[in-house]
Short mmCIF file of C-alpha atoms in Angstrom, two decimals:
data_model
loop_
_atom_site.label_atom_id
_atom_site.label_comp_id
_atom_site.label_asym_id
_atom_site.label_seq_id
_atom_site.Cartn_x
_atom_site.Cartn_y
_atom_site.Cartn_z
CA MET A 1034 190.36 -14.38 74.69
CA SER A 1035 187.95 -17.32 75.54
CA ARG A 1036 184.65 -17.46 73.72
CA ARG A 1037 181.39 -18.31 75.60
CA GLN A 1038 178.72 -20.42 73.88
CA ILE A 1039 175.13 -19.86 75.03
CA ALA A 1040 171.75 -21.24 74.08
CA ALA A 1041 168.43 -19.35 74.51
CA ILE A 1042 164.84 -20.62 74.11
CA ASP A 1043 162.48 -17.80 73.07
CA LEU A 1044 158.74 -18.48 73.02
CA GLY A 1045 156.26 -15.89 71.72
CA ALA A 1046 152.49 -16.08 71.41
CA SER A 1047 152.73 -17.30 67.79
CA GLY A 1048 156.09 -18.98 67.43
CA GLY A 1049 159.35 -19.97 69.10
CA ARG A 1050 162.94 -20.61 68.27
CA VAL A 1051 166.07 -22.02 69.82
CA MET A 1052 169.00 -19.68 69.23
CA GLY A 1053 172.73 -20.06 69.69
CA ALA A 1054 175.14 -17.34 70.61
CA GLU A 1055 178.84 -16.70 70.93
CA TYR A 1056 180.28 -14.04 73.04
CA ASP A 1057 183.80 -12.93 72.26
CA GLY A 1058 184.30 -10.58 75.11
CA GLU A 1059 183.14 -7.50 73.08
CA ARG A 1060 180.30 -8.48 70.80
CA LEU A 1061 177.50 -10.96 70.76
CA PHE A 1062 176.90 -13.15 67.59
CA MET A 1063 173.57 -14.94 67.41
CA LYS A 1064 172.32 -17.61 65.09
CA GLU A 1065 168.88 -19.17 64.71
CA ILE A 1066 169.14 -22.93 65.09
CA HIS A 1067 165.52 -24.00 65.14
CA ARG A 1068 162.29 -22.12 64.52
CA PHE A 1069 158.78 -23.50 65.05
CA ALA A 1070 155.10 -22.42 65.23
CA ASN A 1071 153.28 -21.98 68.41
CA GLU A 1072 149.61 -22.54 67.56
CA PRO A 1073 146.94 -22.92 70.21
CA VAL A 1074 144.57 -26.03 70.16
CA VAL A 1075 140.87 -25.78 71.04
CA PHE A 1076 139.46 -28.95 72.68
CA HIS A 1077 136.02 -29.26 74.10
CA GLY A 1078 135.59 -25.45 74.05
CA THR A 1079 138.91 -24.66 75.84
CA MET A 1080 141.88 -23.00 74.14
CA TYR A 1081 145.11 -24.63 75.15
CA TRP A 1082 148.84 -24.21 74.50
CA ASP A 1083 150.23 -27.40 73.01
CA PHE A 1084 152.95 -27.77 75.67
CA LEU A 1085 154.13 -31.19 74.69
CA ARG A 1086 154.64 -30.04 71.01
CA LEU A 1087 156.52 -26.96 72.29
CA LEU A 1088 158.72 -29.23 74.42
CA HIS A 1089 159.38 -31.55 71.51
CA GLU A 1090 160.39 -28.55 69.40
CA ILE A 1091 162.73 -27.24 72.12
CA LYS A 1092 164.37 -30.70 72.38
CA THR A 1093 164.82 -30.78 68.67
CA GLY A 1094 166.47 -27.33 68.84
CA LEU A 1095 168.82 -28.25 71.72
CA ALA A 1096 169.84 -31.44 69.84
CA ALA A 1097 170.73 -29.45 66.73
CA ALA A 1098 172.63 -26.87 68.93
CA GLY A 1099 174.57 -29.80 70.30
CA THR A 1100 175.81 -30.67 66.82
CA GLN A 1101 177.03 -27.11 66.22
CA GLY A 1102 179.25 -26.87 69.39
CA ARG A 1103 178.64 -27.31 73.07
CA ALA A 1104 176.50 -24.56 74.76
CA GLU A 1105 177.46 -23.94 78.36
CA SER A 1106 174.28 -22.80 79.42
CA VAL A 1107 170.45 -22.40 78.47
CA SER A 1108 167.60 -20.39 79.53
CA VAL A 1109 164.00 -19.59 78.40
CA ASP A 1110 161.80 -16.52 78.02
CA THR A 1111 158.12 -16.47 77.15
CA TRP A 1112 155.08 -14.28 77.21
CA GLY A 1113 153.50 -13.52 80.69
CA VAL A 1114 150.48 -14.62 82.76
CA ASP A 1115 150.15 -18.27 81.76
CA PHE A 1116 150.94 -21.21 83.81
CA GLY A 1117 150.91 -25.02 84.24
CA LEU A 1118 149.91 -27.04 87.32
CA LEU A 1119 151.83 -30.09 88.58
CA ASP A 1120 150.52 -32.90 90.83
CA LEU A 1121 152.17 -34.28 93.89
CA ARG A 1122 154.35 -36.55 91.63
CA GLY A 1123 155.47 -33.77 89.40
CA ARG A 1124 153.30 -34.54 86.49
CA LEU A 1125 151.67 -31.91 84.29
CA MET A 1126 147.98 -32.07 85.14
CA GLU A 1127 146.73 -30.59 81.71
CA ASN A 1128 148.13 -28.43 78.96
CA PRO A 1129 148.37 -24.76 80.09
CA VAL A 1130 145.31 -22.73 79.09
CA HIS A 1131 145.76 -19.86 76.64
CA TYR A 1132 145.32 -16.36 77.97
CA ARG A 1133 142.88 -15.69 75.23
CA ASP A 1134 140.52 -18.39 76.33
CA HIS A 1135 137.08 -17.29 77.53
CA ARG A 1136 137.33 -18.77 80.89
CA THR A 1137 138.31 -15.42 82.46
CA LYS A 1138 135.27 -13.69 81.11
CA GLY A 1139 133.45 -11.95 84.06
CA MET A 1140 136.19 -12.80 86.49
CA VAL A 1141 137.35 -9.32 87.00
CA SER A 1142 133.99 -8.23 88.44
CA ARG A 1143 133.82 -11.41 90.52
CA VAL A 1144 137.27 -10.76 92.02
CA LEU A 1145 136.33 -7.09 92.64
CA GLU A 1146 133.40 -8.35 94.80
CA GLU A 1147 136.09 -9.87 97.11
CA ILE A 1148 138.69 -7.01 97.01
CA SER A 1149 138.34 -3.50 95.65
CA GLY A 1150 140.16 -2.58 92.51
CA GLU A 1151 142.01 0.10 94.61
CA SER A 1152 143.19 -2.43 97.18
CA LEU A 1153 144.22 -4.91 94.45
CA TYR A 1154 146.31 -2.20 92.67
CA GLN A 1155 147.79 -1.08 95.94
CA LEU A 1156 148.97 -4.62 96.75
CA THR A 1157 150.37 -5.70 93.35
CA GLY A 1158 151.01 -2.48 91.38
CA ASN A 1159 149.74 -4.38 88.34
CA GLN A 1160 147.42 -3.18 85.57
CA ILE A 1161 144.09 -4.89 85.95
CA MET A 1162 143.56 -7.03 82.82
CA GLU A 1163 141.23 -9.98 82.53
CA ILE A 1164 144.00 -12.22 81.02
CA ASN A 1165 146.14 -12.00 84.28
CA THR A 1166 147.11 -15.08 86.07
CA LEU A 1167 145.03 -13.94 89.17
CA PHE A 1168 141.74 -14.04 87.13
CA GLN A 1169 142.71 -17.30 85.44
CA LEU A 1170 143.28 -18.89 88.75
CA TYR A 1171 140.14 -17.39 90.24
CA SER A 1172 138.14 -19.03 87.46
CA LEU A 1173 139.46 -22.37 88.79
CA VAL A 1174 138.59 -21.50 92.37
CA GLU A 1175 134.96 -20.68 91.27
CA GLU A 1176 134.45 -23.24 88.43
CA ARG A 1177 136.95 -26.08 88.95
CA PRO A 1178 137.73 -26.31 92.76
CA GLU A 1179 138.18 -30.04 92.64
CA PHE A 1180 140.81 -29.79 89.92
CA LEU A 1181 142.73 -26.97 91.79
CA SER A 1182 142.71 -29.03 94.99
CA GLN A 1183 144.65 -31.85 93.32
CA ALA A 1184 147.52 -29.45 92.20
CA ASP A 1185 150.76 -29.28 94.16
CA THR A 1186 152.85 -26.61 92.25
CA LEU A 1187 152.04 -23.78 89.95
CA LEU A 1188 154.75 -22.84 87.56
CA MET A 1189 154.63 -19.92 85.06
CA MET A 1190 155.38 -20.88 81.46
CA PRO A 1191 159.21 -20.23 81.48
CA ASP A 1192 159.51 -21.88 84.89
CA LEU A 1193 157.59 -24.95 83.64
CA ILE A 1194 160.12 -25.25 80.70
CA LEU A 1195 163.06 -24.88 83.11
CA TYR A 1196 161.47 -27.62 85.22
CA ALA A 1197 161.20 -29.87 82.24
CA LEU A 1198 164.89 -29.22 81.37
CA SER A 1199 166.37 -29.39 84.97
CA GLY A 1200 163.80 -30.99 87.23
CA ILE A 1201 164.10 -27.92 89.46
CA ARG A 1202 160.90 -25.95 90.39
CA CYS A 1203 161.28 -22.25 90.99
CA SER A 1204 159.51 -18.94 90.41
CA GLU A 1205 161.61 -16.41 88.58
CA ARG A 1206 160.91 -12.74 89.58
CA SER A 1207 160.01 -11.04 86.32
CA ILE A 1208 157.46 -13.69 85.10
CA ALA A 1209 156.08 -13.87 88.55
CA SER A 1210 155.43 -10.18 88.52
CA THR A 1211 153.03 -10.50 85.53
CA SER A 1212 150.65 -12.59 87.62
CA GLN A 1213 149.07 -9.83 89.67
CA LEU A 1214 149.70 -12.08 92.66
CA LEU A 1215 153.10 -10.63 93.67
CA ASP A 1216 153.44 -7.85 96.25
CA ALA A 1217 155.29 -5.19 94.11
CA ARG A 1218 157.05 -3.71 97.12
CA THR A 1219 158.45 -6.90 98.66
CA GLY A 1220 158.76 -8.99 95.45
CA GLN A 1221 157.12 -11.95 97.08
CA TRP A 1222 153.85 -13.63 96.64
CA SER A 1223 151.09 -11.73 98.43
CA GLU A 1224 149.70 -13.99 101.18
CA GLU A 1225 146.97 -11.48 101.90
CA LEU A 1226 145.72 -11.67 98.42
CA LEU A 1227 146.00 -15.42 98.18
CA ASP A 1228 144.12 -15.86 101.44
CA ARG A 1229 141.38 -13.38 100.47
CA LEU A 1230 140.67 -15.18 97.15
CA LYS A 1231 141.04 -18.71 98.57
CA ILE A 1232 143.98 -19.51 96.28
CA PRO A 1233 146.16 -22.17 97.97
CA LYS A 1234 149.41 -20.62 99.06
CA GLU A 1235 151.15 -24.08 98.90
CA LEU A 1236 151.01 -23.85 95.02
CA PHE A 1237 153.81 -21.15 94.93
CA ARG A 1238 157.48 -21.67 94.98
CA PRO A 1239 159.94 -19.08 96.39
CA VAL A 1240 160.82 -16.18 94.06
CA VAL A 1241 164.37 -16.15 92.62
CA GLN A 1242 166.12 -13.40 90.98
CA SER A 1243 166.56 -12.99 87.29
CA GLY A 1244 170.04 -14.57 86.40
CA THR A 1245 169.87 -17.33 89.03
CA ARG A 1246 171.83 -20.45 88.31
CA ILE A 1247 169.37 -23.16 89.21
CA GLY A 1248 170.80 -26.43 88.00
CA SER A 1249 171.88 -28.58 85.11
CA LEU A 1250 170.21 -30.27 82.03
CA ARG A 1251 168.89 -33.54 83.33
CA GLY A 1252 170.98 -36.57 82.53
CA GLU A 1253 168.23 -38.50 80.87
CA LEU A 1254 167.67 -35.50 78.57
CA GLN A 1255 171.40 -35.34 77.75
CA ARG A 1256 171.26 -38.97 76.74
CA GLU A 1257 168.02 -38.60 74.87
CA LEU A 1258 169.33 -35.61 72.79
CA GLY A 1259 173.00 -36.90 72.50
CA ILE A 1260 174.37 -33.72 74.07
CA GLY A 1261 176.75 -32.85 76.84
CA PRO A 1262 176.18 -31.19 80.16
CA MET A 1263 174.57 -27.66 80.14
CA GLU A 1264 173.87 -25.26 83.00
CA VAL A 1265 170.28 -24.16 83.34
CA ILE A 1266 169.79 -20.57 84.30
CA ALA A 1267 166.56 -18.64 85.17
CA THR A 1268 167.12 -15.53 82.97
CA ALA A 1269 164.38 -12.80 82.90
CA GLY A 1270 161.65 -15.27 82.11
CA HIS A 1271 159.18 -12.61 80.91
CA ASP A 1272 160.13 -11.71 77.48
CA THR A 1273 159.40 -7.98 78.09
CA GLN A 1274 162.07 -7.89 80.83
CA ALA A 1275 164.53 -9.93 78.74
CA ALA A 1276 164.00 -7.34 76.02
CA MET A 1277 164.38 -4.51 78.53
CA ALA A 1278 167.77 -5.73 79.62
CA ALA A 1279 168.85 -5.41 75.89
CA VAL A 1280 167.60 -1.72 75.43
CA PRO A 1281 170.82 -0.10 74.16
CA ALA A 1282 170.35 3.12 76.23
CA ASP A 1283 173.17 5.17 77.65
CA GLU A 1284 171.00 7.43 79.59
CA GLU A 1285 169.09 6.80 82.79
CA ASP A 1286 165.73 8.38 81.80
CA PHE A 1287 164.46 6.76 78.56
CA LEU A 1288 161.21 5.54 77.26
CA PHE A 1289 160.97 2.06 75.65
CA ILE A 1290 158.40 0.32 73.52
CA SER A 1291 158.88 -3.50 73.32
CA CYS A 1292 156.73 -4.13 70.29
CA GLY A 1293 155.47 -7.58 69.22
CA THR A 1294 152.14 -9.25 69.38
CA TRP A 1295 151.75 -6.93 72.55
CA ALA A 1296 153.28 -3.47 72.84
CA LEU A 1297 154.72 -2.60 76.26
CA VAL A 1298 155.31 1.17 76.61
CA GLY A 1299 157.05 2.54 79.63
CA THR A 1300 160.26 3.58 81.40
CA GLU A 1301 162.67 1.83 83.96
CA LEU A 1302 162.72 2.87 87.52
CA THR A 1303 164.46 1.79 90.67
CA ARG A 1304 161.19 1.27 92.73
CA PRO A 1305 157.54 0.92 91.77
CA ILE A 1306 155.18 3.85 91.52
CA ILE A 1307 151.76 2.91 92.99
CA SER A 1308 149.55 6.00 93.07
CA ARG A 1309 146.08 7.12 92.31
CA GLN A 1310 147.25 8.65 89.06
CA SER A 1311 149.08 5.34 87.94
CA MET A 1312 145.97 3.35 88.98
CA LYS A 1313 143.75 5.82 86.84
CA TYR A 1314 145.93 5.22 83.86
CA ASN A 1315 146.16 1.46 84.56
CA VAL A 1316 150.00 1.54 84.57
CA THR A 1317 151.70 -1.68 85.73
CA ASN A 1318 154.93 -2.25 87.71
CA GLU A 1319 156.84 -5.30 86.46
CA LEU A 1320 159.91 -6.47 88.20
CA GLY A 1321 163.08 -6.78 86.10
CA CYS A 1322 166.62 -7.70 86.39
CA LYS A 1323 169.11 -6.33 89.02
CA GLY A 1324 166.37 -4.69 91.09
CA LYS A 1325 164.90 -2.69 88.24
CA VAL A 1326 161.21 -1.96 87.81
CA SER A 1327 159.52 -1.50 84.43
CA PHE A 1328 156.73 1.02 84.87
CA LEU A 1329 154.61 0.41 81.75
CA ARG A 1330 151.30 0.15 79.91
CA ASN A 1331 150.44 -3.14 78.35
CA LEU A 1332 148.89 -2.31 74.90
CA THR A 1333 147.97 -4.25 71.84
CA GLY A 1334 150.84 -4.45 69.32
CA THR A 1335 151.19 -6.14 65.94
CA TRP A 1336 148.44 -8.84 66.91
CA LEU A 1337 146.04 -6.71 64.87
CA ILE A 1338 148.07 -7.01 61.75
CA GLN A 1339 148.97 -10.70 62.42
CA GLU A 1340 145.23 -11.59 62.82
CA SER A 1341 144.29 -9.58 59.76
CA ARG A 1342 146.96 -11.34 57.72
CA ARG A 1343 145.55 -14.72 58.83
CA GLN A 1344 142.11 -13.77 57.70
CA TRP A 1345 143.38 -12.70 54.32
CA LYS A 1346 145.22 -15.99 53.97
CA ARG A 1347 141.92 -17.81 54.74
CA GLU A 1348 140.38 -15.90 51.93
CA GLY A 1349 143.16 -16.85 49.46
CA ARG A 1350 145.11 -13.66 49.65
CA GLU A 1351 148.57 -14.25 51.16
CA TYR A 1352 150.79 -11.28 51.93
CA THR A 1353 154.14 -10.92 53.57
CA PHE A 1354 154.54 -8.32 56.29
CA GLY A 1355 156.77 -6.41 53.90
CA GLN A 1356 154.06 -6.37 51.16
CA LEU A 1357 151.49 -5.18 53.78
CA GLU A 1358 153.85 -2.32 54.75
CA GLU A 1359 154.15 -1.22 51.12
CA LEU A 1360 150.47 -1.22 50.66
CA ALA A 1361 149.96 0.85 53.85
CA GLU A 1362 152.45 3.41 52.77
CA LYS A 1363 150.50 3.98 49.50
CA ALA A 1364 147.17 4.14 51.29
CA GLU A 1365 145.55 7.41 52.14
CA LYS A 1366 146.73 8.79 55.38
CA PHE A 1367 144.62 9.73 58.47
CA ARG A 1368 141.51 8.18 56.80
CA THR A 1369 140.27 5.96 59.58
CA PHE A 1370 141.31 5.40 63.28
CA MET A 1371 140.56 2.56 65.67
CA ASP A 1372 140.87 1.92 69.42
CA PRO A 1373 143.57 -0.88 69.35
CA ASP A 1374 142.63 -1.82 72.92
CA ASP A 1375 138.96 -2.25 72.34
CA PRO A 1376 138.05 -5.66 73.76
CA GLU A 1377 136.36 -6.55 70.46
CA PHE A 1378 139.71 -6.95 68.91
CA ALA A 1379 141.24 -9.13 71.66
CA PHE A 1380 140.22 -12.51 70.37
CA ALA A 1381 140.98 -14.45 67.18
CA GLY A 1382 138.66 -14.25 64.12
CA ASN A 1383 137.87 -12.02 61.16
CA MET A 1384 139.88 -8.89 62.22
CA PRO A 1385 139.37 -6.76 59.04
CA GLU A 1386 135.55 -7.24 59.43
CA ARG A 1387 135.60 -6.06 62.96
CA ILE A 1388 137.81 -3.04 62.12
CA GLY A 1389 135.26 -2.14 59.41
CA LEU A 1390 132.40 -2.50 61.79
CA ALA A 1391 134.10 -0.34 64.41
CA ALA A 1392 134.71 2.32 61.68
CA ARG A 1393 131.09 2.28 60.61
CA GLN A 1394 129.92 2.56 64.24
CA SER A 1395 132.15 5.64 64.91
CA GLY A 1396 131.01 7.37 61.60
CA GLN A 1397 134.38 7.04 59.93
CA ASN A 1398 135.38 5.84 56.48
CA ILE A 1399 135.38 2.05 56.23
CA PRO A 1400 138.87 0.88 55.16
CA ASP A 1401 138.29 -0.99 51.94
CA SER A 1402 141.58 -2.63 51.17
CA ALA A 1403 144.43 -4.46 52.94
CA GLY A 1404 146.64 -1.38 52.68
CA ALA A 1405 143.92 0.82 54.23
CA ILE A 1406 143.39 -1.55 57.16
CA VAL A 1407 147.16 -1.73 58.00
CA ARG A 1408 147.47 2.01 57.75
CA CYS A 1409 144.59 2.36 60.02
CA ILE A 1410 146.14 0.07 62.49
CA ASP A 1411 149.68 1.59 62.34
CA GLU A 1412 148.46 5.17 62.80
CA SER A 1413 146.19 4.19 65.66
CA LEU A 1414 148.94 2.18 67.38
CA ALA A 1415 151.34 5.32 67.12
CA PHE A 1416 148.66 7.56 68.61
CA GLN A 1417 148.02 4.96 71.37
CA TYR A 1418 151.73 4.92 72.12
CA ARG A 1419 151.64 8.76 72.43
CA THR A 1420 148.78 8.49 74.90
CA ALA A 1421 150.81 6.01 77.03
CA VAL A 1422 153.86 8.19 76.84
CA GLU A 1423 151.91 11.13 78.17
CA GLU A 1424 150.45 9.09 81.00
CA ILE A 1425 153.83 7.68 81.99
CA GLU A 1426 155.35 11.33 82.06
CA LYS A 1427 152.45 12.48 84.27
CA CYS A 1428 153.04 9.62 86.74
CA THR A 1429 156.88 10.02 86.98
CA GLY A 1430 156.96 13.86 86.63
CA ARG A 1431 159.74 13.42 84.05
CA LYS A 1432 160.07 14.49 80.43
CA TYR A 1433 161.60 12.05 78.11
CA HIS A 1434 163.50 12.88 74.98
CA ARG A 1435 163.90 9.56 73.15
CA ILE A 1436 162.10 6.27 72.73
CA HIS A 1437 163.91 2.99 72.21
CA LEU A 1438 161.72 0.69 70.15
CA VAL A 1439 162.76 -2.92 70.37
CA GLY A 1440 161.47 -6.29 69.09
CA GLY A 1441 159.77 -7.29 65.91
CA GLY A 1442 158.08 -3.99 65.53
CA ALA A 1443 161.50 -2.35 64.91
CA ARG A 1444 161.35 -4.05 61.46
CA SER A 1445 158.49 -1.76 60.43
CA ARG A 1446 159.97 1.37 59.21
CA LEU A 1447 156.48 2.78 58.71
CA LEU A 1448 155.41 2.10 62.38
CA CYS A 1449 158.77 3.42 63.71
CA GLN A 1450 158.40 6.71 61.70
CA MET A 1451 154.78 7.12 62.64
CA THR A 1452 155.73 6.62 66.37
CA ALA A 1453 158.41 9.48 66.04
CA ASN A 1454 155.88 11.64 64.33
CA ALA A 1455 153.01 11.04 66.74
CA CYS A 1456 155.17 11.42 69.93
CA GLY A 1457 157.26 14.32 68.64
CA ILE A 1458 160.60 12.80 69.75
CA PRO A 1459 163.27 10.71 68.10
CA VAL A 1460 162.94 6.92 68.00
CA THR A 1461 165.93 4.55 68.15
CA ALA A 1462 164.83 1.29 66.59
CA GLY A 1463 166.61 -1.95 67.52
CA PRO A 1464 167.68 -4.51 68.20
CA VAL A 1465 164.97 -6.62 66.54
CA GLU A 1466 166.10 -9.60 68.55
CA ALA A 1467 166.10 -7.77 71.91
CA THR A 1468 164.37 -10.59 73.73
CA VAL A 1469 166.84 -13.21 72.86
CA ALA A 1470 169.84 -10.82 73.20
CA GLY A 1471 168.59 -9.92 76.82
CA ASN A 1472 167.98 -13.57 77.62
CA ILE A 1473 171.63 -14.35 76.63
CA GLY A 1474 173.13 -11.17 78.24
CA ILE A 1475 171.52 -12.01 81.66
CA GLN A 1476 172.96 -15.61 81.26
CA LEU A 1477 176.38 -13.97 80.60
CA MET A 1478 176.03 -11.88 83.78
CA ALA A 1479 175.16 -14.97 85.74
CA LEU A 1480 178.29 -16.73 84.39
CA GLY A 1481 180.43 -13.69 85.41
CA GLU A 1482 181.16 -12.42 81.82
CA LEU A 1483 179.33 -9.13 82.34
CA THR A 1484 179.38 -7.01 85.43
CA GLY A 1485 175.99 -5.50 85.37
CA MET A 1486 173.24 -3.82 83.21
CA ALA A 1487 175.31 -0.88 81.95
CA GLU A 1488 177.88 -3.26 80.53
CA LEU A 1489 175.26 -5.46 79.02
CA ARG A 1490 173.64 -2.58 77.30
CA THR A 1491 176.91 -1.24 75.96
CA MET A 1492 177.57 -4.64 74.52
CA ILE A 1493 174.22 -4.72 72.92
CA GLY A 1494 174.83 -1.37 71.25
CA ARG A 1495 178.09 -2.73 69.83
CA SER A 1496 176.57 -5.91 68.58
CA PHE A 1497 173.54 -4.85 66.65
CA PRO A 1498 172.54 -2.32 63.99
CA LEU A 1499 170.19 0.49 65.20
CA ASP A 1500 168.07 2.82 63.00
CA GLU A 1501 167.19 6.45 63.91
CA TYR A 1502 163.95 8.17 63.12
CA GLU A 1503 163.46 11.92 63.57
CA PRO A 1504 159.86 13.37 63.89
CA GLU A 1505 158.36 14.62 60.73
CA ASN A 1506 155.34 16.77 59.98
CA THR A 1507 154.60 17.16 63.61
CA GLY A 1508 152.02 19.80 63.20
CA GLU A 1509 149.86 17.61 60.99
CA TRP A 1510 150.33 14.78 63.44
CA GLU A 1511 149.39 16.86 66.37
CA GLU A 1512 146.10 17.92 64.76
CA GLN A 1513 145.26 14.26 63.83
CA TYR A 1514 146.21 13.16 67.47
CA GLN A 1515 143.59 15.48 68.86
CA ARG A 1516 141.04 13.92 66.37
CA PHE A 1517 142.04 10.42 67.60
CA ARG A 1518 141.65 11.53 71.24
CA ARG A 1519 138.13 13.06 70.50
CA LEU A 1520 137.12 9.67 69.05
CA TYR A 1521 138.68 7.43 71.67
CA GLY A 1522 139.90 9.52 74.57
CA GLY A 1523 136.96 11.65 75.59
CA GLY A 1524 138.46 14.76 74.12
CA GLU A 1525 141.94 16.23 74.36
CA HIS A 1526 144.27 14.50 76.85
CA GLU A 1527 143.93 16.04 80.09
CA ASP A 1528 144.30 14.88 83.79
#
């Protein structure tokens, strides 16, 4: 049986890697080829992604992949909402701005002066978040119109990298759907919204489906890197949708949590749900592979622990994530809760100090150690996930009996067990590398090796270890959940 060799570029908000994979017709075998940091750079008060450094690291990884065997194809997935602008000659006008930059402050209210929140949600089906592409672009309309007028093409981050690799400009469906500029029902850019907000329609390229074969690695890049031809494929460019493709579910109705820096909690549908209830709960509709829709809440994930760890390192206390989990397991349970999605926690800085301040302001015990802070974060995340699960169930009218937790959060046995306890249903954890596995699986579908999503997910289940967590001490967790809701939900969770 022939073996297919595939390369995948996976960029997260704190790091990236180039992965190689071999598919033998039954299982997928993946190997990390090159890992690198993805650190933002602040210049003159603006936070940028260091795109040229990222491109250098990607090229380093592809060159190394070429020495280990010829990959037939390559694609890329990244976080959502961020973009680059090209001028008429195809040159990048400036480094893409980081979604945590302050330029979007106040832009939600400014946009809602032009279009009501209800109309905006009805058009796009997207959760209204200050970081969304819509509000980033509107900041340019308001504050840098001369810069925007010089732009010829807007490309979301994975599309920008595909352009650097192939010279082809396109807008892939899943990443476009994170922008809050796409019509959720048609899957095309909303001309009505663009016109109303005076955003030039000419910036946007036609939307292509996940798994589209768009071109080949540029000849000059092949020569520079010393590698042979490679097909360039637009996989599901949004890392959440790549991870969704790799959820090893054999049932149609399932819940998922794609847990990394962000946590995406939701389910998979065949068409969007855009209702007053889904708007009330701020649930978003993201477009995925093969016509699927991810109906989900976008919540804070392990960012809180990552940023706390960075602060402790600055103070001379360096912990591994494993050490922090051990400390959290030993810490007193249910001592302090927090609201993980409080805007106060959205930006970089001294996270432990801000968690302590929030505890003081809410009349709770102030977590006084690294273990206590991580325990506070994990318990609060688990309760936040339950809140999202209840909201999803109310919107869909369905009851779910299993959660598939994929991504880096699946490494945390403590968080997985807490999630099962808080939600009162079993959790299947894994694969940890769901994003890359989905990226590669969609490439294999494009190449004709897999017939569809069901076969892809069966292959994932054969290829990666999965861990099972059954709910424990559910009565105690129920009691504490109600306490959490009184603190941060206005009482028990009701319609």
